mmCIF file of N, CA, C and O in Angstrom:
data_model
loop_
_atom_site.group_PDB
_atom_site.id
_atom_site.type_symbol
_atom_site.label_atom_id
_atom_site.label_comp_id
_atom_site.label_asym_id
_atom_site.label_seq_id
_atom_site.Cartn_x
_atom_site.Cartn_y
_atom_site.Cartn_z
ATOM 1 N N UNK A 1 1.981 3.112 0.138
ATOM 2 C CA UNK A 1 1.384 4.196 0.433
ATOM 3 C C UNK A 1 3.012 4.775 1.389
ATOM 4 O O UNK A 1 2.983 3.965 2.766
ATOM 5 N N UNK A 2 3.619 5.495 1.921
ATOM 6 C CA UNK A 2 5.080 5.870 2.442
ATOM 7 C C UNK A 2 4.563 6.530 4.006
ATOM 8 O O UNK A 2 4.077 7.289 3.270
ATOM 9 N N UNK A 3 4.967 6.404 4.690
ATOM 10 C CA UNK A 3 4.529 6.853 6.047
ATOM 11 C C UNK A 3 5.805 7.248 6.746
ATOM 12 O O UNK A 3 7.105 7.088 5.905
ATOM 13 N N UNK A 4 5.201 8.591 7.078
ATOM 14 C CA UNK A 4 6.523 9.206 7.601
ATOM 15 C C UNK A 4 6.560 9.127 9.094
ATOM 16 O O UNK A 4 5.305 9.219 9.909
ATOM 17 N N UNK A 5 7.819 9.291 9.562
ATOM 18 C CA UNK A 5 8.929 8.453 10.419
ATOM 19 C C UNK A 5 9.321 10.173 11.110
ATOM 20 O O UNK A 5 9.846 10.999 11.074
ATOM 21 N N UNK A 6 8.715 9.967 12.476
ATOM 22 C CA UNK A 6 9.021 10.973 13.086
ATOM 23 C C UNK A 6 9.801 11.002 14.633
ATOM 24 O O UNK A 6 9.294 9.875 14.922
ATOM 25 N N UNK A 7 10.372 11.664 15.158
ATOM 26 C CA UNK A 7 11.058 11.482 16.445
ATOM 27 C C UNK A 7 11.865 11.959 17.395
ATOM 28 O O UNK A 7 11.521 13.337 16.981
ATOM 29 N N UNK A 8 10.778 12.320 18.717
ATOM 30 C CA UNK A 8 11.094 13.568 19.323
ATOM 31 C C UNK A 8 11.298 12.970 20.659
ATOM 32 O O UNK A 8 11.632 12.027 20.693
ATOM 33 N N UNK A 9 12.220 14.841 21.720
ATOM 34 C CA UNK A 9 12.925 14.104 22.500
ATOM 35 C C UNK A 9 12.287 14.462 23.711
ATOM 36 O O UNK A 9 12.110 15.900 23.610
ATOM 37 N N UNK A 10 11.688 14.283 25.390
ATOM 38 C CA UNK A 10 11.079 14.676 26.200
ATOM 39 C C UNK A 10 11.589 14.465 27.406
ATOM 40 O O UNK A 10 11.813 13.651 27.275
ATOM 41 N N UNK A 11 11.142 14.918 27.990
ATOM 42 C CA UNK A 11 12.338 15.397 29.598
ATOM 43 C C UNK A 11 11.291 14.322 29.812
ATOM 44 O O UNK A 11 10.241 14.618 29.534
ATOM 45 N N UNK A 12 10.794 13.964 31.748
ATOM 46 C CA UNK A 12 10.260 13.572 32.177
ATOM 47 C C UNK A 12 9.038 13.944 32.368
ATOM 48 O O UNK A 12 7.895 13.071 32.082
ATOM 49 N N UNK A 13 9.027 15.649 32.748
ATOM 50 C CA UNK A 13 7.803 15.760 33.043
ATOM 51 C C UNK A 13 7.375 16.164 31.554
ATOM 52 O O UNK A 13 5.551 15.366 31.790
ATOM 53 N N UNK A 14 7.004 16.055 30.315
ATOM 54 C CA UNK A 14 6.750 15.996 29.172
ATOM 55 C C UNK A 14 6.364 14.807 28.836
ATOM 56 O O UNK A 14 5.499 15.082 28.219
ATOM 57 N N UNK A 15 7.054 14.027 29.387
ATOM 58 C CA UNK A 15 6.742 12.762 29.084
ATOM 59 C C UNK A 15 5.347 12.215 29.876
ATOM 60 O O UNK A 15 3.875 11.264 29.754
ATOM 61 N N UNK A 16 5.423 12.896 30.728
ATOM 62 C CA UNK A 16 4.408 11.979 32.259
ATOM 63 C C UNK A 16 3.168 12.746 31.247
ATOM 64 O O UNK A 16 2.000 12.689 31.438
ATOM 65 N N UNK A 17 2.773 14.231 30.766
ATOM 66 C CA UNK A 17 2.445 14.925 30.174
ATOM 67 C C UNK A 17 1.590 14.082 28.677
ATOM 68 O O UNK A 17 0.326 14.514 28.937
ATOM 69 N N UNK A 18 2.408 13.836 28.302
ATOM 70 C CA UNK A 18 1.960 13.158 26.952
ATOM 71 C C UNK A 18 1.060 11.180 27.353
ATOM 72 O O UNK A 18 0.703 11.289 26.774
ATOM 73 N N UNK A 19 1.704 11.241 28.674
ATOM 74 C CA UNK A 19 0.617 10.000 28.610
ATOM 75 C C UNK A 19 -0.698 10.788 29.151
ATOM 76 O O UNK A 19 -1.058 9.857 28.484
ATOM 77 N N UNK A 20 -0.540 10.775 29.997
ATOM 78 C CA UNK A 20 -2.396 11.981 30.582
ATOM 79 C C UNK A 20 -3.075 12.579 29.566
ATOM 80 O O UNK A 20 -3.670 11.365 29.414
ATOM 81 N N UNK A 21 -2.150 13.036 28.251
ATOM 82 C CA UNK A 21 -3.542 13.807 27.040
ATOM 83 C C UNK A 21 -3.854 12.540 26.124
ATOM 84 O O UNK A 21 -4.531 12.731 26.200
ATOM 85 N N UNK A 22 -2.906 11.467 26.971
ATOM 86 C CA UNK A 22 -3.110 10.148 25.419
ATOM 87 C C UNK A 22 -4.114 9.370 26.238
ATOM 88 O O UNK A 22 -5.218 9.434 25.863
ATOM 89 N N UNK A 23 -4.035 9.645 27.659
ATOM 90 C CA UNK A 23 -5.138 8.425 28.314
ATOM 91 C C UNK A 23 -6.055 9.453 28.662
ATOM 92 O O UNK A 23 -7.274 8.716 27.955
ATOM 93 N N UNK A 24 -6.514 10.927 28.617
ATOM 94 C CA UNK A 24 -7.618 11.403 28.544
ATOM 95 C C UNK A 24 -8.304 11.626 26.826
ATOM 96 O O UNK A 24 -9.331 11.241 27.377
ATOM 97 N N UNK A 25 -7.618 11.258 26.367
ATOM 98 C CA UNK A 25 -8.204 11.445 25.070
ATOM 99 C C UNK A 25 -8.774 9.880 24.711
ATOM 100 O O UNK A 25 -10.229 9.913 23.738
ATOM 101 N N UNK A 26 -8.236 9.143 25.588
ATOM 102 C CA UNK A 26 -9.605 6.777 25.265
ATOM 103 C C UNK A 26 -10.440 7.490 26.160
ATOM 104 O O UNK A 26 -11.293 7.369 25.755
ATOM 105 N N UNK A 27 -10.188 8.401 27.420
ATOM 106 C CA UNK A 27 -10.878 8.148 28.366
ATOM 107 C C UNK A 27 -12.585 9.282 27.892
ATOM 108 O O UNK A 27 -13.551 8.576 28.193
ATOM 109 N N UNK A 28 -11.905 10.163 26.956
ATOM 110 C CA UNK A 28 -13.474 11.393 27.049
ATOM 111 C C UNK A 28 -13.791 11.625 24.788
ATOM 112 O O UNK A 28 -13.967 11.777 24.077
ATOM 113 N N UNK A 29 -13.164 9.286 24.470
ATOM 114 C CA UNK A 29 -13.075 9.135 22.897
ATOM 115 C C UNK A 29 -15.075 9.167 22.654
ATOM 116 O O UNK A 29 -15.340 8.954 24.180
ATOM 117 N N UNK A 30 -14.928 10.020 21.455
ATOM 118 C CA UNK A 30 -16.269 10.726 21.042
ATOM 119 C C UNK A 30 -16.706 9.667 19.829
ATOM 120 O O UNK A 30 -18.194 10.239 19.705
ATOM 121 N N UNK A 31 -16.161 9.096 19.555
ATOM 122 C CA UNK A 31 -16.624 7.313 18.749
ATOM 123 C C UNK A 31 -15.914 8.100 17.168
ATOM 124 O O UNK A 31 -14.755 9.360 17.007
ATOM 125 N N UNK A 32 -15.828 7.804 16.197
ATOM 126 C CA UNK A 32 -15.694 8.359 14.889
ATOM 127 C C UNK A 32 -14.320 7.173 14.532
ATOM 128 O O UNK A 32 -14.508 5.848 14.753
ATOM 129 N N UNK A 33 -13.433 7.446 14.043
ATOM 130 C CA UNK A 33 -12.836 6.552 12.739
ATOM 131 C C UNK A 33 -12.117 5.316 13.908
ATOM 132 O O UNK A 33 -11.162 5.503 14.730
ATOM 133 N N UNK A 34 -12.483 4.575 14.325
ATOM 134 C CA UNK A 34 -11.712 2.852 14.814
ATOM 135 C C UNK A 34 -10.134 2.855 14.862
ATOM 136 O O UNK A 34 -9.652 2.749 15.573
ATOM 137 N N UNK A 35 -9.578 3.388 13.394
ATOM 138 C CA UNK A 35 -8.438 3.379 13.848
ATOM 139 C C UNK A 35 -7.370 4.546 14.065
ATOM 140 O O UNK A 35 -6.747 4.226 15.211
ATOM 141 N N UNK A 36 -7.971 5.306 14.079
ATOM 142 C CA UNK A 36 -7.750 6.705 15.264
ATOM 143 C C UNK A 36 -7.616 6.123 17.007
ATOM 144 O O UNK A 36 -6.678 5.995 17.177
ATOM 145 N N UNK A 37 -8.667 5.429 17.317
ATOM 146 C CA UNK A 37 -9.460 4.590 18.777
ATOM 147 C C UNK A 37 -7.385 3.867 18.419
ATOM 148 O O UNK A 37 -7.127 4.288 19.635
ATOM 149 N N UNK A 38 -7.478 3.448 17.759
ATOM 150 C CA UNK A 38 -6.053 1.692 17.382
ATOM 151 C C UNK A 38 -5.035 2.744 17.891
ATOM 152 O O UNK A 38 -4.306 1.832 18.940
ATOM 153 N N UNK A 39 -4.478 3.681 17.207
ATOM 154 C CA UNK A 39 -3.747 4.168 17.262
ATOM 155 C C UNK A 39 -3.575 5.040 18.717
ATOM 156 O O UNK A 39 -2.473 5.029 19.383
ATOM 157 N N UNK A 40 -4.180 5.867 19.729
ATOM 158 C CA UNK A 40 -4.081 6.515 20.480
ATOM 159 C C UNK A 40 -3.809 4.916 21.347
ATOM 160 O O UNK A 40 -3.269 5.183 22.960
ATOM 161 N N UNK A 41 -4.356 3.685 21.382
ATOM 162 C CA UNK A 41 -4.067 2.749 22.363
ATOM 163 C C UNK A 41 -3.022 2.214 22.315
ATOM 164 O O UNK A 41 -1.665 2.364 23.578
ATOM 165 N N UNK A 42 -1.808 2.004 21.571
ATOM 166 C CA UNK A 42 -0.990 1.792 20.859
ATOM 167 C C UNK A 42 -0.491 2.725 21.280
ATOM 168 O O UNK A 42 0.649 2.360 21.919
ATOM 169 N N UNK A 43 -0.530 3.364 20.620
ATOM 170 C CA UNK A 43 0.186 5.094 21.556
ATOM 171 C C UNK A 43 0.481 5.205 22.938
ATOM 172 O O UNK A 43 1.610 5.263 23.900
ATOM 173 N N UNK A 44 -0.364 4.913 23.910
ATOM 174 C CA UNK A 44 -0.441 4.803 25.259
ATOM 175 C C UNK A 44 0.156 3.508 25.449
ATOM 176 O O UNK A 44 1.284 4.315 26.902
ATOM 177 N N UNK A 45 0.684 2.396 25.125
ATOM 178 C CA UNK A 45 0.988 1.694 25.315
ATOM 179 C C UNK A 45 2.551 1.787 24.985
ATOM 180 O O UNK A 45 3.738 1.797 26.396
ATOM 181 N N UNK A 46 3.208 2.845 24.155
ATOM 182 C CA UNK A 46 4.347 2.728 23.978
ATOM 183 C C UNK A 46 5.480 3.924 24.909
ATOM 184 O O UNK A 46 6.470 4.076 25.197
ATOM 185 N N UNK A 47 4.148 4.737 25.099
ATOM 186 C CA UNK A 47 4.665 6.381 25.904
ATOM 187 C C UNK A 47 4.423 5.938 27.138
ATOM 188 O O UNK A 47 5.742 5.947 27.879
ATOM 189 N N UNK A 48 3.653 4.397 28.103
ATOM 190 C CA UNK A 48 3.768 3.867 29.032
ATOM 191 C C UNK A 48 5.193 3.187 29.208
ATOM 192 O O UNK A 48 6.375 3.224 30.000
ATOM 193 N N UNK A 49 5.657 2.718 28.055
ATOM 194 C CA UNK A 49 7.319 1.605 27.896
ATOM 195 C C UNK A 49 7.926 2.926 28.656
ATOM 196 O O UNK A 49 9.058 2.678 29.031
ATOM 197 N N UNK A 50 8.183 4.019 27.079
ATOM 198 C CA UNK A 50 8.736 4.604 27.837
ATOM 199 C C UNK A 50 8.825 5.886 28.295
ATOM 200 O O UNK A 50 10.176 6.307 29.497
ATOM 201 N N UNK A 51 7.843 6.000 29.558
ATOM 202 C CA UNK A 51 7.768 6.991 31.005
ATOM 203 C C UNK A 51 8.033 5.638 31.851
ATOM 204 O O UNK A 51 9.424 6.119 32.716
ATOM 205 N N UNK A 52 7.946 4.179 31.498
ATOM 206 C CA UNK A 52 8.604 3.246 32.906
ATOM 207 C C UNK A 52 9.929 3.758 32.468
ATOM 208 O O UNK A 52 10.973 3.512 33.499
ATOM 209 N N UNK A 53 10.214 3.268 31.667
ATOM 210 C CA UNK A 53 12.272 3.570 31.070
ATOM 211 C C UNK A 53 12.496 4.919 31.639
ATOM 212 O O UNK A 53 14.026 4.562 32.318
ATOM 213 N N UNK A 54 12.173 5.240 31.601
ATOM 214 C CA UNK A 54 12.831 6.901 31.665
ATOM 215 C C UNK A 54 13.017 7.360 33.069
ATOM 216 O O UNK A 54 13.889 7.162 34.348
ATOM 217 N N UNK A 55 11.368 6.704 33.981
ATOM 218 C CA UNK A 55 11.480 6.731 35.716
ATOM 219 C C UNK A 55 12.542 5.786 36.260
ATOM 220 O O UNK A 55 13.256 6.109 36.662
ATOM 221 N N UNK A 56 11.889 4.683 35.300
ATOM 222 C CA UNK A 56 13.801 3.176 35.696
ATOM 223 C C UNK A 56 15.298 4.262 36.188
ATOM 224 O O UNK A 56 15.758 3.856 36.852
ATOM 225 N N UNK A 57 15.580 4.576 34.893
ATOM 226 C CA UNK A 57 16.530 5.358 34.936
ATOM 227 C C UNK A 57 16.685 6.521 35.423
ATOM 228 O O UNK A 57 18.278 7.064 35.698
ATOM 229 N N UNK A 58 16.353 7.492 35.591
ATOM 230 C CA UNK A 58 15.817 8.114 36.295
ATOM 231 C C UNK A 58 16.588 7.922 37.656
ATOM 232 O O UNK A 58 17.220 8.534 38.794
ATOM 233 N N UNK A 59 15.727 6.925 38.339
ATOM 234 C CA UNK A 59 16.296 6.327 39.342
ATOM 235 C C UNK A 59 17.395 5.717 39.595
ATOM 236 O O UNK A 59 17.752 5.731 40.970
ATOM 237 N N UNK A 60 18.140 5.429 38.485
ATOM 238 C CA UNK A 60 19.046 4.526 39.054
ATOM 239 C C UNK A 60 20.137 6.005 39.420
ATOM 240 O O UNK A 60 21.459 5.744 39.747
ATOM 241 N N UNK A 61 20.386 6.919 38.129
ATOM 242 C CA UNK A 61 21.216 7.605 38.763
ATOM 243 C C UNK A 61 21.446 8.477 39.601
ATOM 244 O O UNK A 61 21.468 10.007 39.694
ATOM 245 N N UNK A 62 19.756 8.995 39.877
ATOM 246 C CA UNK A 62 20.103 9.384 41.723
ATOM 247 C C UNK A 62 21.261 9.009 42.777
ATOM 248 O O UNK A 62 22.062 7.862 42.862
#
């Protein structure tokens, strides 16, 4: 099975919102396909990495 790959460009505000909505989705998880929950856990980690990097980069350029 081929997997589609998508790339997104977010500003820092949008990245923070993406992290918050991912955390909220996990917090209010009602069950279902465990693969979806694992996807959200992985996504949370990756978005956090991007957020940390963007926050760090933003501080350097100020």
